[in-house]
Amino acid sequence: MNKTWAIVNKILPFSCVDGPGNRLVIFLQGCNFHCLNCHNPYTIQLCQNCGQCVGNCPNLALSFDKGKTVWQSEQCKQCDTCIQICPNQSSPMTYRYSVEEMLTVIRKYLPFLNGITFSGGEATLQLPFIQQLFAQIKSTADLKHLTCFIDSNGYLPRQGWQKVIPLMDGAMIDLKAWDNHVHKYLTGRDNQRVKDSINYLAARNQLYEVRLLLIPEQTDLLFNVAKIAEFLNLLPHKPRIRINAFHSHGVTGNAKNWHSATQRDVENFATQLSKYGLNKLTLPAVYLT
Amino acid sequence: MTNMTAFQQQCYRVVTDSNLSPKQKSNNLALLAENHLPYVELDLETKHALEQRVICDMYEGHAPYKPRYVLPDYQLYLKQGSVWLELEPANDFDDALNMLTIIYHHVPSVTGMPVYLGRLDELLLPYVGSLTENELYARLKRFWIMLDRNLPDAFMHANIGPSDNIICRLLLRIDRELKQVAPNLTFFYDEKITPESLLTVAIACICETGKPHIANYNLIAKDFDKMGFGVVSCYNSLPVAGGGSTLSRINLKEVALRSEDRHDFLTNMLPYYCRLQLNLIKERSQFLYEKSNFFTNSFLVNEGLIKPERFAPMFGIFAMAEAVNILQEKAHLSGRYGQDEQADLLALEISQQLADFVNQHTVTYGWRNKAMLHAQSGISIDHGLTPGVRIPYGEEPDPVSHIMSVFVHHKYYSSGISDILTIDETIKNNQAALLKICLAAFELGMREFTANISGNDLVRVTGYMVRLSDIAKFKQQGSRTNTTVLGSEAASDSSGFLHRQPRVISHEQNMGHS
């Protein structure tokens, strides 16, 4: 598929946590993981155009036209009623951007940007769009200084990474659990491909950061420090390691009752990792409890 | 109590206040005495507008006997010594520090303490001699502690930069180590002179202390002459060897409330209140220049350290956000200031018109015979009124969108304008991002770049610093820092300063007992 447009959930012109410097972050809609702890569950599914949300919008920002749900952002007050009603837990509040339109957005914020980052959802589900946008950036005089990053769950197969590696500057990959069965419980998918992605990207010096999300009593990261450290220590071009602390704000279902990771949990984990010689660690600046 | 006059009762409340130091009490008593005098003579319309607080005199006092902000030429002072103070010219670094320590006590201002400490690196560099870095560090650190303890007023402001030099770097380091409320600190950034490595150090300091505030040196310098300018108190840019004689401000919200619609506001009401404010400014300066004898008997004038003609009256405005929102509502438009293009364009038109007004009117006692336009950053009694042309607390968009919607105003406010960006503390792990948005802000034409990093104890309230922990302690113990009382007053604001993200609160003058 040679896609020249993307389904975008949100664009932020200021982010200091998605790669080096200030980044424009493009959150693409749709994800192939179904993490129990997802903080943005409405970014997982694409809108199925069932139209159930249309009549319930208090601001008349939604309508139904030729079998499609249409969202008018000018009318919308971001009350999220549509998301709460959606049987699919999806959001009709998405935008379609062509590559050209996206370049216009990037140019609007250009003086402020060190680069751009695709995030999600799962960004790599719309890889052809990413490829085209990165290619445009890298071949355009006023844009080519921008660094191009992808924030991913790591499920993209090697053939996918091969397409985009020549055009990008780095990736951030989440490793959500060490043991496959824990990973499958948390995300609905195996983690072998995630580990493969980490290895593959690191071998090509394209792995900017590995992200480890600490969820007390749910994830197995704490019990596998030695194995995780061995895995990460074997990588060439050692990545930064960011430890994220789970908190229950914004999650749905059972995860709402899960315990937040405390500063103590995170520091304990970091201390253990550093005992194995891992030192490019980034810890949360803030802990929400 | 019952036999006392109202004036005596006011004085009695000050004298018996359990939270004020003797020095703070005497300042308040002096203000009460001044305000017991009749107000400088005003025509009826101006007087009425002042009483209604559509225009505001910043509670400077009924009979101005000292300029609001004084910026002595300290360089000249160190070079020539002072006959009045019986001081020889400075020979070495210790002389220079000692001489500055002395003169600061003789520089009047609205707060009774100096609001300007000079461009310290430029002042001290000629006296470094053979002192090593360690020797300079020890001296400057003691000096910095002395400033905070002896002149405890957060409106006191030091300037450093734009050149990369040892004093500039040491002061940044010391300020970061001590995390004091005073002095406030402005770093001048000049893209032609300041290396990125030095700006990076300043940015790292901001992440810990909210200081320094960074000024776009070249852009501001264009509005001044070769003698230069200083940034003093809360973001006031004023001529060196001069200063700000008086500051009045128009409450744009009140003007909007009195206007039928946008057209009435722009063509009738705003010009009307601009004229009244100019009257107020003229009468107040006239008293200062012609009656108070300040400029005839001050050693600062006699020794050439300040010149009467280098003082500008400041033509202030505030509550742009509320004014625009009211005018939008009157036009049945929902877009709010800072979030809507149409609302922002209206604000821009208002700023343009204000700048035109100030430029088209001469004043007798003005710098270059003019007043200077100023986006005033608020005082502690401003509730529900947003400082200057800032976006209201809690409505600010992300820092990039924030800068993009306000930078257009900066060119109009030659004696100062400030927007304070509230930045999430995750920035501490990625300071390159803060550096980038600072550079971009200057590229677009922001005069000043100021950031509060959430989670820090030391935060900016309007323009000066307070420690949140001091505010918490104040109610029990009082505070040795004059401005903590203002922070505390502001913190009890219904907007709930302490219960939300660190935001900016406003005020410039101790209103507690006036």
PDB file of N, CA, C and O in Angstrom, chain A residues 13-22 77 108-114 145 240 242 282-286, chain B residues 334 398-401 403-404 423-430 432-434 436-441 443-444:
ATOM      1  N   PRO A  13       3.279  20.296  19.580  1.00  0.00           N
ATOM      2  CA  PRO A  13       4.489  20.995  19.128  1.00  0.00           C
ATOM      3  C   PRO A  13       5.574  21.082  20.197  1.00  0.00           C
ATOM      4  O   PRO A  13       6.638  21.616  19.941  1.00  0.00           O
ATOM      5  N   PHE A  14       5.281  20.587  21.386  1.00  0.00           N
ATOM      6  CA  PHE A  14       6.299  20.632  22.444  1.00  0.00           C
ATOM      7  C   PHE A  14       6.331  19.309  23.182  1.00  0.00           C
ATOM      8  O   PHE A  14       5.373  18.917  23.835  1.00  0.00           O
ATOM      9  N   SER A  15       7.435  18.607  23.051  1.00  0.00           N
ATOM     10  CA  SER A  15       7.639  17.431  23.886  1.00  0.00           C
ATOM     11  C   SER A  15       9.114  17.319  24.222  1.00  0.00           C
ATOM     12  O   SER A  15       9.971  17.405  23.344  1.00  0.00           O
ATOM     13  N   CYS A  16       9.390  17.121  25.500  1.00  0.00           N
ATOM     14  CA  CYS A  16      10.782  16.939  25.901  1.00  0.00           C
ATOM     15  C   CYS A  16      11.024  15.508  26.369  1.00  0.00           C
ATOM     16  O   CYS A  16      12.042  15.225  26.985  1.00  0.00           O
ATOM     17  N   VAL A  17      10.099  14.607  26.097  1.00  0.00           N
ATOM     18  CA  VAL A  17      10.285  13.210  26.528  1.00  0.00           C
ATOM     19  C   VAL A  17      10.232  12.216  25.364  1.00  0.00           C
ATOM     20  O   VAL A  17      10.148  11.015  25.575  1.00  0.00           O
ATOM     21  N   ASP A  18      10.296  12.709  24.133  1.00  0.00           N
ATOM     22  CA  ASP A  18      10.205  11.810  22.984  1.00  0.00           C
ATOM     23  C   ASP A  18      11.402  11.923  22.060  1.00  0.00           C
ATOM     24  O   ASP A  18      11.260  11.985  20.849  1.00  0.00           O
ATOM     25  N   GLY A  19      12.584  11.938  22.685  1.00  0.00           N
ATOM     26  CA  GLY A  19      13.805  12.056  21.906  1.00  0.00           C
ATOM     27  C   GLY A  19      14.561  13.308  22.299  1.00  0.00           C
ATOM     28  O   GLY A  19      14.125  14.064  23.175  1.00  0.00           O
ATOM     29  N   PRO A  20      15.719  13.517  21.653  1.00  0.00           N
ATOM     30  CA  PRO A  20      16.575  14.642  22.052  1.00  0.00           C
ATOM     31  C   PRO A  20      15.988  16.001  21.669  1.00  0.00           C
ATOM     32  O   PRO A  20      15.460  16.168  20.585  1.00  0.00           O
ATOM     33  N   GLY A  21      16.080  16.964  22.584  1.00  0.00           N
ATOM     34  CA  GLY A  21      15.626  18.324  22.308  1.00  0.00           C
ATOM     35  C   GLY A  21      14.116  18.412  22.259  1.00  0.00           C
ATOM     36  O   GLY A  21      13.402  17.517  22.708  1.00  0.00           O
ATOM     37  N   ASN A  22      13.652  19.533  21.712  1.00  0.00           N
ATOM     38  CA  ASN A  22      12.197  19.690  21.598  1.00  0.00           C
ATOM     39  C   ASN A  22      11.691  19.062  20.315  1.00  0.00           C
ATOM     40  O   ASN A  22      12.238  19.276  19.243  1.00  0.00           O
ATOM     41  N   LYS A  77     -15.844  20.348  21.769  1.00  0.00           N
ATOM     42  CA  LYS A  77     -15.349  20.906  23.031  1.00  0.00           C
ATOM     43  C   LYS A  77     -14.505  19.871  23.791  1.00  0.00           C
ATOM     44  O   LYS A  77     -14.255  20.029  24.986  1.00  0.00           O
ATOM     45  N   LYS A 108       5.371  25.280  10.366  1.00  0.00           N
ATOM     46  CA  LYS A 108       4.783  26.278  11.270  1.00  0.00           C
ATOM     47  C   LYS A 108       5.585  26.380  12.571  1.00  0.00           C
ATOM     48  O   LYS A 108       5.758  27.443  13.133  1.00  0.00           O
ATOM     49  N   TYR A 109       6.061  25.238  13.044  1.00  0.00           N
ATOM     50  CA  TYR A 109       6.763  25.214  14.333  1.00  0.00           C
ATOM     51  C   TYR A 109       8.287  25.106  14.188  1.00  0.00           C
ATOM     52  O   TYR A 109       8.993  24.914  15.173  1.00  0.00           O
ATOM     53  N   LEU A 110       8.764  25.220  12.973  1.00  0.00           N
ATOM     54  CA  LEU A 110      10.163  24.886  12.674  1.00  0.00           C
ATOM     55  C   LEU A 110      11.209  25.514  13.609  1.00  0.00           C
ATOM     56  O   LEU A 110      12.115  24.811  14.061  1.00  0.00           O
ATOM     57  N   PRO A 111      11.130  26.840  13.926  1.00  0.00           N
ATOM     58  CA  PRO A 111      12.196  27.401  14.767  1.00  0.00           C
ATOM     59  C   PRO A 111      12.308  26.731  16.133  1.00  0.00           C
ATOM     60  O   PRO A 111      13.359  26.780  16.766  1.00  0.00           O
ATOM     61  N   PHE A 112      11.238  26.110  16.585  1.00  0.00           N
ATOM     62  CA  PHE A 112      11.223  25.504  17.912  1.00  0.00           C
ATOM     63  C   PHE A 112      11.715  24.055  17.934  1.00  0.00           C
ATOM     64  O   PHE A 112      11.849  23.470  18.991  1.00  0.00           O
ATOM     65  N   LEU A 113      11.895  23.463  16.765  1.00  0.00           N
ATOM     66  CA  LEU A 113      12.056  22.010  16.727  1.00  0.00           C
ATOM     67  C   LEU A 113      13.484  21.538  16.534  1.00  0.00           C
ATOM     68  O   LEU A 113      14.205  22.044  15.694  1.00  0.00           O
ATOM     69  N   ASN A 114      13.854  20.525  17.322  1.00  0.00           N
ATOM     70  CA  ASN A 114      15.074  19.768  17.044  1.00  0.00           C
ATOM     71  C   ASN A 114      14.740  18.581  16.144  1.00  0.00           C
ATOM     72  O   ASN A 114      15.617  18.038  15.497  1.00  0.00           O
ATOM     73  N   HIS A 145      17.783  19.280   8.755  1.00  0.00           N
ATOM     74  CA  HIS A 145      18.460  19.270  10.057  1.00  0.00           C
ATOM     75  C   HIS A 145      17.598  18.620  11.138  1.00  0.00           C
ATOM     76  O   HIS A 145      18.083  18.320  12.221  1.00  0.00           O
ATOM     77  N   ARG A 240      20.066   4.520  25.659  1.00  0.00           N
ATOM     78  CA  ARG A 240      19.618   5.054  26.949  1.00  0.00           C
ATOM     79  C   ARG A 240      18.503   4.141  27.450  1.00  0.00           C
ATOM     80  O   ARG A 240      17.793   3.525  26.664  1.00  0.00           O
ATOM     81  N   ARG A 242      15.166   4.242  29.775  1.00  0.00           N
ATOM     82  CA  ARG A 242      14.243   5.093  30.527  1.00  0.00           C
ATOM     83  C   ARG A 242      13.320   4.205  31.344  1.00  0.00           C
ATOM     84  O   ARG A 242      12.665   3.313  30.809  1.00  0.00           O
ATOM     85  N   THR A 282      17.504   6.938  32.706  1.00  0.00           N
ATOM     86  CA  THR A 282      16.689   8.126  32.945  1.00  0.00           C
ATOM     87  C   THR A 282      15.516   7.720  33.820  1.00  0.00           C
ATOM     88  O   THR A 282      14.769   6.807  33.482  1.00  0.00           O
ATOM     89  N   LEU A 283      15.375   8.409  34.941  1.00  0.00           N
ATOM     90  CA  LEU A 283      14.282   8.106  35.863  1.00  0.00           C
ATOM     91  C   LEU A 283      13.204   9.181  35.742  1.00  0.00           C
ATOM     92  O   LEU A 283      13.487  10.284  35.289  1.00  0.00           O
ATOM     93  N   PRO A 284      11.997   8.892  36.138  1.00  0.00           N
ATOM     94  CA  PRO A 284      10.946   9.901  36.031  1.00  0.00           C
ATOM     95  C   PRO A 284      11.310  11.148  36.831  1.00  0.00           C
ATOM     96  O   PRO A 284      11.907  11.043  37.898  1.00  0.00           O
ATOM     97  N   ALA A 285      10.945  12.314  36.295  1.00  0.00           N
ATOM     98  CA  ALA A 285      11.143  13.552  37.049  1.00  0.00           C
ATOM     99  C   ALA A 285       9.990  13.745  38.024  1.00  0.00           C
ATOM    100  O   ALA A 285      10.103  14.441  39.011  1.00  0.00           O
ATOM    101  N   VAL A 286       8.871  13.125  37.737  1.00  0.00           N
ATOM    102  CA  VAL A 286       7.671  13.292  38.561  1.00  0.00           C
ATOM    103  C   VAL A 286       7.056  11.923  38.821  1.00  0.00           C
ATOM    104  O   VAL A 286       7.084  11.052  37.949  1.00  0.00           O
TER     105      VAL A 286
ATOM    106  N   SER B 334     -17.136  33.387  20.824  1.00  0.00           N
ATOM    107  CA  SER B 334     -16.727  32.546  21.953  1.00  0.00           C
ATOM    108  C   SER B 334     -15.203  32.449  22.114  1.00  0.00           C
ATOM    109  O   SER B 334     -14.713  32.065  23.158  1.00  0.00           O
ATOM    110  N   ASP B 398       0.466  24.748  25.448  1.00  0.00           N
ATOM    111  CA  ASP B 398       1.843  24.257  25.579  1.00  0.00           C
ATOM    112  C   ASP B 398       2.813  25.418  25.323  1.00  0.00           C
ATOM    113  O   ASP B 398       2.439  26.407  24.690  1.00  0.00           O
ATOM    114  N   PRO B 399       4.042  25.304  25.822  1.00  0.00           N
ATOM    115  CA  PRO B 399       4.955  26.445  25.749  1.00  0.00           C
ATOM    116  C   PRO B 399       5.207  26.963  24.332  1.00  0.00           C
ATOM    117  O   PRO B 399       5.370  28.168  24.142  1.00  0.00           O
ATOM    118  N   VAL B 400       5.212  26.074  23.353  1.00  0.00           N
ATOM    119  CA  VAL B 400       5.469  26.522  21.980  1.00  0.00           C
ATOM    120  C   VAL B 400       4.277  27.342  21.466  1.00  0.00           C
ATOM    121  O   VAL B 400       4.443  28.459  20.957  1.00  0.00           O
ATOM    122  N   SER B 401       3.077  26.810  21.612  1.00  0.00           N
ATOM    123  CA  SER B 401       1.881  27.560  21.183  1.00  0.00           C
ATOM    124  C   SER B 401       1.771  28.855  21.982  1.00  0.00           C
ATOM    125  O   SER B 401       1.354  29.890  21.451  1.00  0.00           O
ATOM    126  N   ILE B 403       4.207  30.752  23.241  1.00  0.00           N
ATOM    127  CA  ILE B 403       5.125  31.752  22.685  1.00  0.00           C
ATOM    128  C   ILE B 403       4.580  32.278  21.360  1.00  0.00           C
ATOM    129  O   ILE B 403       4.585  33.487  21.100  1.00  0.00           O
ATOM    130  N   MET B 404       4.059  31.367  20.534  1.00  0.00           N
ATOM    131  CA  MET B 404       3.602  31.792  19.216  1.00  0.00           C
ATOM    132  C   MET B 404       2.398  32.733  19.296  1.00  0.00           C
ATOM    133  O   MET B 404       2.198  33.544  18.414  1.00  0.00           O
ATOM    134  N   ILE B 423       6.781  25.124  32.772  1.00  0.00           N
ATOM    135  CA  ILE B 423       7.322  23.966  32.072  1.00  0.00           C
ATOM    136  C   ILE B 423       7.325  22.774  33.016  1.00  0.00           C
ATOM    137  O   ILE B 423       7.747  22.884  34.171  1.00  0.00           O
ATOM    138  N   ASP B 424       6.879  21.664  32.509  1.00  0.00           N
ATOM    139  CA  ASP B 424       6.862  20.429  33.290  1.00  0.00           C
ATOM    140  C   ASP B 424       8.287  20.052  33.696  1.00  0.00           C
ATOM    141  O   ASP B 424       9.234  20.270  32.947  1.00  0.00           O
ATOM    142  N   GLU B 425       8.422  19.470  34.869  1.00  0.00           N
ATOM    143  CA  GLU B 425       9.784  19.211  35.352  1.00  0.00           C
ATOM    144  C   GLU B 425      10.515  18.100  34.590  1.00  0.00           C
ATOM    145  O   GLU B 425      11.716  17.916  34.781  1.00  0.00           O
ATOM    146  N   THR B 426       9.809  17.381  33.729  1.00  0.00           N
ATOM    147  CA  THR B 426      10.532  16.404  32.892  1.00  0.00           C
ATOM    148  C   THR B 426      11.593  17.096  32.037  1.00  0.00           C
ATOM    149  O   THR B 426      12.502  16.446  31.530  1.00  0.00           O
ATOM    150  N   ILE B 427      11.487  18.403  31.874  1.00  0.00           N
ATOM    151  CA  ILE B 427      12.468  19.154  31.079  1.00  0.00           C
ATOM    152  C   ILE B 427      13.876  19.008  31.672  1.00  0.00           C
ATOM    153  O   ILE B 427      14.871  19.157  30.973  1.00  0.00           O
ATOM    154  N   LYS B 428      13.942  18.716  32.977  1.00  0.00           N
ATOM    155  CA  LYS B 428      15.270  18.588  33.608  1.00  0.00           C
ATOM    156  C   LYS B 428      16.093  17.480  32.959  1.00  0.00           C
ATOM    157  O   LYS B 428      17.322  17.524  32.979  1.00  0.00           O
ATOM    158  N   ASN B 429      15.410  16.470  32.423  1.00  0.00           N
ATOM    159  CA  ASN B 429      16.123  15.379  31.747  1.00  0.00           C
ATOM    160  C   ASN B 429      16.439  15.686  30.287  1.00  0.00           C
ATOM    161  O   ASN B 429      17.030  14.867  29.597  1.00  0.00           O
ATOM    162  N   ASN B 430      15.997  16.827  29.803  1.00  0.00           N
ATOM    163  CA  ASN B 430      16.183  17.151  28.385  1.00  0.00           C
ATOM    164  C   ASN B 430      16.264  18.661  28.218  1.00  0.00           C
ATOM    165  O   ASN B 430      15.380  19.301  27.662  1.00  0.00           O
ATOM    166  N   ALA B 432      18.107  20.441  26.427  1.00  0.00           N
ATOM    167  CA  ALA B 432      18.265  20.921  25.048  1.00  0.00           C
ATOM    168  C   ALA B 432      16.926  21.424  24.506  1.00  0.00           C
ATOM    169  O   ALA B 432      16.886  22.322  23.666  1.00  0.00           O
ATOM    170  N   ALA B 433      15.837  20.859  24.999  1.00  0.00           N
ATOM    171  CA  ALA B 433      14.510  21.289  24.534  1.00  0.00           C
ATOM    172  C   ALA B 433      14.228  22.718  24.989  1.00  0.00           C
ATOM    173  O   ALA B 433      13.694  23.529  24.234  1.00  0.00           O
ATOM    174  N   LEU B 434      14.611  23.038  26.231  1.00  0.00           N
ATOM    175  CA  LEU B 434      14.396  24.388  26.749  1.00  0.00           C
ATOM    176  C   LEU B 434      15.283  25.388  26.001  1.00  0.00           C
ATOM    177  O   LEU B 434      14.861  26.499  25.668  1.00  0.00           O
ATOM    178  N   LYS B 436      16.282  25.120  22.969  1.00  0.00           N
ATOM    179  CA  LYS B 436      15.737  25.305  21.622  1.00  0.00           C
ATOM    180  C   LYS B 436      14.567  26.278  21.634  1.00  0.00           C
ATOM    181  O   LYS B 436      14.476  27.156  20.772  1.00  0.00           O
ATOM    182  N   ILE B 437      13.663  26.135  22.588  1.00  0.00           N
ATOM    183  CA  ILE B 437      12.502  27.039  22.551  1.00  0.00           C
ATOM    184  C   ILE B 437      12.889  28.455  22.971  1.00  0.00           C
ATOM    185  O   ILE B 437      12.292  29.419  22.515  1.00  0.00           O
ATOM    186  N   CYS B 438      13.929  28.574  23.783  1.00  0.00           N
ATOM    187  CA  CYS B 438      14.433  29.909  24.119  1.00  0.00           C
ATOM    188  C   CYS B 438      14.983  30.590  22.864  1.00  0.00           C
ATOM    189  O   CYS B 438      14.646  31.737  22.558  1.00  0.00           O
ATOM    190  N   LEU B 439      15.803  29.875  22.115  1.00  0.00           N
ATOM    191  CA  LEU B 439      16.382  30.447  20.895  1.00  0.00           C
ATOM    192  C   LEU B 439      15.293  30.781  19.876  1.00  0.00           C
ATOM    193  O   LEU B 439      15.348  31.814  19.211  1.00  0.00           O
ATOM    194  N   ALA B 440      14.308  29.891  19.772  1.00  0.00           N
ATOM    195  CA  ALA B 440      13.227  30.133  18.815  1.00  0.00           C
ATOM    196  C   ALA B 440      12.412  31.355  19.227  1.00  0.00           C
ATOM    197  O   ALA B 440      12.019  32.166  18.386  1.00  0.00           O
ATOM    198  N   ALA B 441      12.179  31.494  20.535  1.00  0.00           N
ATOM    199  CA  ALA B 441      11.412  32.647  21.032  1.00  0.00           C
ATOM    200  C   ALA B 441      12.122  33.947  20.652  1.00  0.00           C
ATOM    201  O   ALA B 441      11.502  34.904  20.194  1.00  0.00           O
ATOM    202  N   GLU B 443      14.279  34.319  18.201  1.00  0.00           N
ATOM    203  CA  GLU B 443      14.257  34.451  16.751  1.00  0.00           C
ATOM    204  C   GLU B 443      12.939  35.104  16.305  1.00  0.00           C
ATOM    205  O   GLU B 443      12.922  35.930  15.388  1.00  0.00           O
ATOM    206  N   LEU B 444      11.859  34.741  16.981  1.00  0.00           N
ATOM    207  CA  LEU B 444      10.561  35.303  16.610  1.00  0.00           C
ATOM    208  C   LEU B 444      10.404  36.754  17.068  1.00  0.00           C
ATOM    209  O   LEU B 444       9.601  37.499  16.527  1.00  0.00           O
TER     210      LEU B 444
END
